[in-house]
Amino acid sequence: MIFISKMKKVRLSDYAIAVDYRFERVPEGRVTVNTINAYSWIMADKDEDFRKALTGSDFLLPDGVSIVWAARVLAGERIRKIAGADLHRMVLETLEREGGKCFYLGASEGTLERIRVRLSKEYPHVRMESYSPPFKPAFSDEDNREMIERINRFAPDALFVGMTAPKQEKWIAAHREELDARLACGIGAVFDFYAETKKRPPRWMIALGLEWLGRLLSDPKRLWRRYIIYNPVFVWKILRLKWVGKEEKEK
């Protein structure tokens, strides 16, 4: 796709969700692409900086069947899920054609090395650099300067940030104007999926809209709250928005 403001989006509450998103060329200016799912929607209700990071994205992708469902309920629109892994693949395919550069920020050195090895085999014309930032709840000013300097020294066409939500989206939003990277996107678990340190659910589960179940079964201790508690809360919030909208139309 060409990056133009006329690209179709569907409005869901405060969020403008990109419809049928395709990445086919490196943008000329700075572009930020993030994803949204039921969990991040709920978290953004409690975190104003996170909400601003999501709403401030140039493109916000529906990374979950929950968002696809919400589009049907709130806007009567049929959209397709676009996961962070799909975005990652589209960007790498484009960079391969154009001989571009990408930078991975996040994860461990071991994970980044596995990414480097796989990338060199699958996308030999893509140049890659990476940096594993300190694992801590909040970065110091010195940490941030180090990350920004490393990124800008390489000046990548695409910057992938994998710090998990909402940390990655908030970091991009806070430093976007300082970053010499054309595309910046938070893709979280994709680092582990591509490095194969964690397995993405099989294609048949993804096709049936059950990727969330596959992830829950593979890591229940970490993800049970996200799917068992927050998904029903999300459904309630969407139905409430639908009901409020219906009442306003009837006035």
mmCIF file of C-alpha atoms in Angstrom:
data_model
loop_
_atom_site.group_PDB
_atom_site.id
_atom_site.type_symbol
_atom_site.label_atom_id
_atom_site.label_comp_id
_atom_site.label_asym_id
_atom_site.label_seq_id
_atom_site.Cartn_x
_atom_site.Cartn_y
_atom_site.Cartn_z
ATOM 1 C CA MET A 1 0.000 0.000 0.000
ATOM 2 C CA ILE A 2 0.939 3.624 -0.418
ATOM 3 C CA PHE A 3 0.986 5.687 2.754
ATOM 4 C CA ILE A 4 -1.826 8.178 2.212
ATOM 5 C CA SER A 5 -4.375 9.603 4.602
ATOM 6 C CA LYS A 6 -7.263 8.380 2.416
ATOM 7 C CA MET A 7 -6.624 4.751 3.350
ATOM 8 C CA LYS A 8 -9.812 3.228 4.737
ATOM 9 C CA LYS A 9 -10.095 3.022 8.501
ATOM 10 C CA VAL A 10 -12.934 1.982 10.772
ATOM 11 C CA ARG A 11 -13.657 4.028 13.890
ATOM 12 C CA LEU A 12 -14.082 2.020 17.091
ATOM 13 C CA SER A 13 -14.563 4.370 20.039
ATOM 14 C CA ASP A 14 -11.299 6.370 20.254
ATOM 15 C CA TYR A 15 -9.420 4.144 17.805
ATOM 16 C CA ALA A 16 -9.140 4.349 14.025
ATOM 17 C CA ILE A 17 -8.405 0.781 12.910
ATOM 18 C CA ALA A 18 -6.698 0.222 9.556
ATOM 19 C CA VAL A 19 -8.671 -1.981 7.159
ATOM 20 C CA ASP A 20 -6.971 -4.474 4.799
ATOM 21 C CA TYR A 21 -3.539 -3.095 5.634
ATOM 22 C CA ARG A 22 -0.683 -4.029 3.309
ATOM 23 C CA PHE A 23 2.909 -2.897 3.551
ATOM 24 C CA GLU A 24 4.470 -2.725 0.096
ATOM 25 C CA ARG A 25 7.086 0.004 0.265
ATOM 26 C CA VAL A 26 9.222 1.885 2.756
ATOM 27 C CA PRO A 27 7.631 5.242 3.649
ATOM 28 C CA GLU A 28 9.440 8.449 2.820
ATOM 29 C CA GLY A 29 8.732 10.112 6.154
ATOM 30 C CA ARG A 30 8.312 8.852 9.719
ATOM 31 C CA VAL A 31 5.478 6.349 10.111
ATOM 32 C CA THR A 32 4.418 4.507 13.265
ATOM 33 C CA VAL A 33 2.455 1.263 13.086
ATOM 34 C CA ASN A 34 1.105 -0.460 16.175
ATOM 35 C CA THR A 35 -1.405 -3.201 16.867
ATOM 36 C CA ILE A 36 -4.393 -3.396 19.191
ATOM 37 C CA ASN A 37 -6.163 -6.350 20.769
ATOM 38 C CA ALA A 38 -8.603 -6.863 23.637
ATOM 39 C CA TYR A 39 -5.852 -6.797 26.240
ATOM 40 C CA SER A 40 -4.258 -3.562 25.032
ATOM 41 C CA TRP A 41 -7.718 -1.944 24.735
ATOM 42 C CA ILE A 42 -8.414 -2.694 28.407
ATOM 43 C CA MET A 43 -4.925 -1.616 29.495
ATOM 44 C CA ALA A 44 -5.264 1.659 27.588
ATOM 45 C CA ASP A 45 -8.437 2.449 29.544
ATOM 46 C CA LYS A 46 -6.246 2.508 32.669
ATOM 47 C CA ASP A 47 -3.127 4.110 31.163
ATOM 48 C CA GLU A 48 -3.531 7.473 29.447
ATOM 49 C CA ASP A 49 -0.001 7.449 27.999
ATOM 50 C CA PHE A 50 -0.668 4.072 26.435
ATOM 51 C CA ARG A 51 -3.954 5.296 25.006
ATOM 52 C CA LYS A 52 -2.209 8.308 23.475
ATOM 53 C CA ALA A 53 0.485 6.060 21.989
ATOM 54 C CA LEU A 54 -2.155 3.890 20.319
ATOM 55 C CA THR A 55 -4.367 6.714 19.077
ATOM 56 C CA GLY A 56 -1.279 8.589 17.872
ATOM 57 C CA SER A 57 -0.194 5.718 15.612
ATOM 58 C CA ASP A 58 -0.308 6.421 11.895
ATOM 59 C CA PHE A 59 -1.748 2.940 11.434
ATOM 60 C CA LEU A 60 -3.331 0.798 14.124
ATOM 61 C CA LEU A 61 -3.803 -2.838 13.132
ATOM 62 C CA PRO A 62 -6.475 -5.258 14.438
ATOM 63 C CA ASP A 63 -4.322 -7.914 16.090
ATOM 64 C CA GLY A 64 -7.035 -10.196 17.406
ATOM 65 C CA VAL A 65 -10.409 -11.725 16.577
ATOM 66 C CA SER A 66 -11.777 -9.597 19.422
ATOM 67 C CA ILE A 67 -11.136 -6.418 17.432
ATOM 68 C CA VAL A 68 -12.554 -8.023 14.278
ATOM 69 C CA TRP A 69 -15.695 -8.840 16.265
ATOM 70 C CA ALA A 70 -15.862 -5.316 17.721
ATOM 71 C CA ALA A 71 -15.772 -3.856 14.203
ATOM 72 C CA ARG A 72 -18.814 -5.935 13.274
ATOM 73 C CA VAL A 73 -20.706 -4.960 16.438
ATOM 74 C CA LEU A 74 -19.880 -1.247 16.576
ATOM 75 C CA ALA A 75 -19.474 -0.331 12.907
ATOM 76 C CA GLY A 76 -21.016 -3.159 10.901
ATOM 77 C CA GLU A 77 -17.667 -3.610 9.134
ATOM 78 C CA ARG A 78 -16.035 -6.878 8.122
ATOM 79 C CA ILE A 79 -12.288 -6.568 8.647
ATOM 80 C CA ARG A 80 -9.521 -9.127 8.852
ATOM 81 C CA LYS A 81 -7.094 -9.733 11.662
ATOM 82 C CA ILE A 82 -3.523 -8.534 11.012
ATOM 83 C CA ALA A 83 -1.138 -9.846 13.646
ATOM 84 C CA GLY A 84 2.238 -8.406 14.544
ATOM 85 C CA ALA A 85 3.772 -11.452 12.856
ATOM 86 C CA ASP A 86 1.960 -10.542 9.619
ATOM 87 C CA LEU A 87 3.278 -6.979 9.806
ATOM 88 C CA HIS A 88 6.795 -8.252 10.479
ATOM 89 C CA ARG A 89 6.662 -10.560 7.444
ATOM 90 C CA MET A 90 5.305 -7.842 5.133
ATOM 91 C CA VAL A 91 8.009 -5.408 6.183
ATOM 92 C CA LEU A 92 10.813 -7.948 5.734
ATOM 93 C CA GLU A 93 9.529 -8.937 2.294
ATOM 94 C CA THR A 94 9.535 -5.291 1.272
ATOM 95 C CA LEU A 95 13.012 -4.686 2.657
ATOM 96 C CA GLU A 96 14.255 -7.780 0.836
ATOM 97 C CA ARG A 97 13.023 -6.363 -2.479
ATOM 98 C CA GLU A 98 14.482 -2.936 -1.775
ATOM 99 C CA GLY A 99 17.704 -4.016 -0.083
ATOM 100 C CA GLY A 100 16.683 -2.215 3.081
ATOM 101 C CA LYS A 101 17.783 -2.137 6.718
ATOM 102 C CA CYS A 102 16.019 -3.122 9.928
ATOM 103 C CA PHE A 103 16.821 -2.711 13.605
ATOM 104 C CA TYR A 104 15.539 -4.966 16.401
ATOM 105 C CA LEU A 105 15.294 -3.296 19.806
ATOM 106 C CA GLY A 106 14.438 -5.598 22.696
ATOM 107 C CA ALA A 107 14.744 -9.213 23.852
ATOM 108 C CA SER A 108 17.905 -10.986 24.988
ATOM 109 C CA GLU A 109 21.193 -11.239 23.110
ATOM 110 C CA GLY A 110 20.489 -14.929 22.542
ATOM 111 C CA THR A 111 17.103 -14.217 20.980
ATOM 112 C CA LEU A 112 18.532 -11.463 18.795
ATOM 113 C CA GLU A 113 21.287 -13.774 17.557
ATOM 114 C CA ARG A 114 18.720 -16.396 16.589
ATOM 115 C CA ILE A 115 16.808 -13.710 14.698
ATOM 116 C CA ARG A 116 19.998 -12.682 12.915
ATOM 117 C CA VAL A 117 20.742 -16.254 11.820
ATOM 118 C CA ARG A 118 17.233 -16.875 10.493
ATOM 119 C CA LEU A 119 17.019 -13.462 8.825
ATOM 120 C CA SER A 120 20.287 -14.013 6.957
ATOM 121 C CA LYS A 121 18.870 -17.216 5.464
ATOM 122 C CA GLU A 122 15.351 -16.055 4.635
ATOM 123 C CA TYR A 123 16.068 -12.424 3.694
ATOM 124 C CA PRO A 124 19.719 -12.279 2.589
ATOM 125 C CA HIS A 125 19.408 -8.775 1.128
ATOM 126 C CA VAL A 126 18.182 -7.224 4.384
ATOM 127 C CA ARG A 127 20.825 -5.647 6.617
ATOM 128 C CA MET A 128 20.176 -5.958 10.328
ATOM 129 C CA GLU A 129 21.393 -4.426 13.564
ATOM 130 C CA SER A 130 20.037 -4.961 17.057
ATOM 131 C CA TYR A 131 20.340 -3.992 20.695
ATOM 132 C CA SER A 132 19.233 -5.723 23.874
ATOM 133 C CA PRO A 133 18.311 -2.995 26.385
ATOM 134 C CA PRO A 134 18.509 -3.544 30.151
ATOM 135 C CA PHE A 135 15.674 -5.606 31.611
ATOM 136 C CA LYS A 136 14.111 -3.177 34.068
ATOM 137 C CA PRO A 137 10.657 -1.674 34.686
ATOM 138 C CA ALA A 138 11.726 1.812 33.564
ATOM 139 C CA PHE A 139 14.682 3.059 31.546
ATOM 140 C CA SER A 140 16.990 5.814 32.758
ATOM 141 C CA ASP A 141 17.847 8.816 30.603
ATOM 142 C CA GLU A 142 21.198 7.175 29.922
ATOM 143 C CA ASP A 143 19.469 3.968 28.785
ATOM 144 C CA ASN A 144 17.266 5.924 26.403
ATOM 145 C CA ARG A 145 20.197 7.858 24.959
ATOM 146 C CA GLU A 146 22.083 4.637 24.333
ATOM 147 C CA MET A 147 19.136 3.089 22.490
ATOM 148 C CA ILE A 148 18.485 6.179 20.401
ATOM 149 C CA GLU A 149 22.158 6.573 19.475
ATOM 150 C CA ARG A 150 22.472 2.939 18.398
ATOM 151 C CA ILE A 151 19.358 3.163 16.248
ATOM 152 C CA ASN A 152 20.314 6.468 14.650
ATOM 153 C CA ARG A 153 23.850 5.310 13.932
ATOM 154 C CA PHE A 154 22.360 2.594 11.732
ATOM 155 C CA ALA A 155 19.448 4.725 10.402
ATOM 156 C CA PRO A 156 17.162 1.771 9.644
ATOM 157 C CA ASP A 157 14.285 1.729 7.212
ATOM 158 C CA ALA A 158 12.324 -0.242 9.815
ATOM 159 C CA LEU A 159 12.604 -0.325 13.588
ATOM 160 C CA PHE A 160 11.041 -3.296 15.372
ATOM 161 C CA VAL A 161 10.534 -2.776 19.113
ATOM 162 C CA GLY A 162 9.860 -5.841 21.244
ATOM 163 C CA MET A 163 9.410 -4.879 24.889
ATOM 164 C CA THR A 164 5.796 -6.123 25.314
ATOM 165 C CA ALA A 165 2.802 -3.815 25.565
ATOM 166 C CA PRO A 166 2.401 -1.135 26.784
ATOM 167 C CA LYS A 167 6.107 -0.463 27.301
ATOM 168 C CA GLN A 168 7.063 -0.690 23.623
ATOM 169 C CA GLU A 169 4.299 1.571 22.303
ATOM 170 C CA LYS A 170 4.936 4.178 24.979
ATOM 171 C CA TRP A 171 8.679 4.125 24.289
ATOM 172 C CA ILE A 172 8.152 4.672 20.570
ATOM 173 C CA ALA A 173 5.703 7.513 21.200
ATOM 174 C CA ALA A 174 8.033 9.211 23.678
ATOM 175 C CA HIS A 175 11.065 9.125 21.372
ATOM 176 C CA ARG A 176 9.640 8.992 17.844
ATOM 177 C CA GLU A 177 10.819 12.464 16.851
ATOM 178 C CA GLU A 178 14.378 11.630 17.929
ATOM 179 C CA LEU A 179 14.572 8.390 15.949
ATOM 180 C CA ASP A 180 16.149 8.254 12.507
ATOM 181 C CA ALA A 181 13.955 5.360 11.366
ATOM 182 C CA ARG A 182 11.313 5.568 8.666
ATOM 183 C CA LEU A 183 9.002 2.922 10.086
ATOM 184 C CA ALA A 184 8.661 2.181 13.800
ATOM 185 C CA CYS A 185 6.434 -0.552 15.144
ATOM 186 C CA GLY A 186 5.884 -2.408 18.401
ATOM 187 C CA ILE A 187 5.585 -6.141 17.728
ATOM 188 C CA GLY A 188 6.180 -7.712 21.155
ATOM 189 C CA ALA A 189 6.052 -11.511 21.065
ATOM 190 C CA VAL A 190 7.042 -11.611 17.382
ATOM 191 C CA PHE A 191 10.699 -11.478 18.443
ATOM 192 C CA ASP A 192 10.287 -14.824 20.224
ATOM 193 C CA PHE A 193 8.149 -16.301 17.458
ATOM 194 C CA TYR A 194 10.652 -15.424 14.743
ATOM 195 C CA ALA A 195 13.599 -16.555 16.870
ATOM 196 C CA GLU A 196 11.614 -19.737 17.578
ATOM 197 C CA THR A 197 12.261 -19.461 21.304
ATOM 198 C CA LYS A 198 8.460 -19.648 21.549
ATOM 199 C CA LYS A 199 6.121 -21.253 19.059
ATOM 200 C CA ARG A 200 3.256 -19.382 17.454
ATOM 201 C CA PRO A 201 0.079 -21.522 17.405
ATOM 202 C CA PRO A 202 -0.391 -23.663 14.276
ATOM 203 C CA ARG A 203 -1.943 -22.202 11.146
ATOM 204 C CA TRP A 204 -5.213 -24.110 11.552
ATOM 205 C CA MET A 205 -5.806 -22.448 14.930
ATOM 206 C CA ILE A 206 -4.971 -19.028 13.490
ATOM 207 C CA ALA A 207 -7.340 -19.633 10.543
ATOM 208 C CA LEU A 208 -10.168 -20.576 12.930
ATOM 209 C CA GLY A 209 -9.614 -17.478 15.085
ATOM 210 C CA LEU A 210 -8.198 -19.562 17.927
ATOM 211 C CA GLU A 211 -4.678 -18.163 18.120
ATOM 212 C CA TRP A 212 -5.528 -16.752 21.556
ATOM 213 C CA LEU A 213 -6.405 -20.256 22.768
ATOM 214 C CA GLY A 214 -3.165 -21.687 21.402
ATOM 215 C CA ARG A 215 -1.145 -19.022 23.193
ATOM 216 C CA LEU A 216 -3.081 -19.568 26.419
ATOM 217 C CA LEU A 217 -2.470 -23.316 26.327
ATOM 218 C CA SER A 218 1.242 -22.843 25.642
ATOM 219 C CA ASP A 219 1.792 -20.339 28.478
ATOM 220 C CA PRO A 220 -1.186 -20.456 30.881
ATOM 221 C CA LYS A 221 0.670 -19.138 33.926
ATOM 222 C CA ARG A 222 1.556 -15.871 32.200
ATOM 223 C CA LEU A 223 -1.477 -15.402 29.942
ATOM 224 C CA TRP A 224 -4.482 -16.724 31.866
ATOM 225 C CA ARG A 225 -5.427 -13.316 33.215
ATOM 226 C CA ARG A 226 -5.173 -11.709 29.763
ATOM 227 C CA TYR A 227 -7.584 -14.134 28.127
ATOM 228 C CA ILE A 228 -9.786 -15.490 30.920
ATOM 229 C CA ILE A 229 -10.417 -12.177 32.684
ATOM 230 C CA TYR A 230 -9.743 -9.361 30.228
ATOM 231 C CA ASN A 231 -11.496 -10.888 27.195
ATOM 232 C CA PRO A 232 -14.906 -10.992 28.962
ATOM 233 C CA VAL A 233 -14.303 -7.440 30.239
ATOM 234 C CA PHE A 234 -13.599 -6.358 26.665
ATOM 235 C CA VAL A 235 -16.815 -7.983 25.408
ATOM 236 C CA TRP A 236 -18.781 -6.174 28.119
ATOM 237 C CA LYS A 237 -17.187 -2.835 27.201
ATOM 238 C CA ILE A 238 -17.974 -3.268 23.497
ATOM 239 C CA LEU A 239 -21.592 -4.248 24.157
ATOM 240 C CA ARG A 240 -21.926 -1.275 26.479
ATOM 241 C CA LEU A 241 -20.577 1.047 23.745
ATOM 242 C CA LYS A 242 -23.067 -0.496 21.325
ATOM 243 C CA TRP A 243 -25.932 0.024 23.767
ATOM 244 C CA VAL A 244 -24.954 3.632 24.518
ATOM 245 C CA GLY A 245 -24.723 4.365 20.798
ATOM 246 C CA LYS A 246 -28.148 2.837 20.232
ATOM 247 C CA GLU A 247 -29.671 4.935 23.009
ATOM 248 C CA GLU A 248 -28.168 8.137 21.566
ATOM 249 C CA LYS A 249 -29.605 7.386 18.121
ATOM 250 C CA GLU A 250 -33.065 6.872 19.631
ATOM 251 C CA LYS A 251 -33.060 10.256 21.422
#
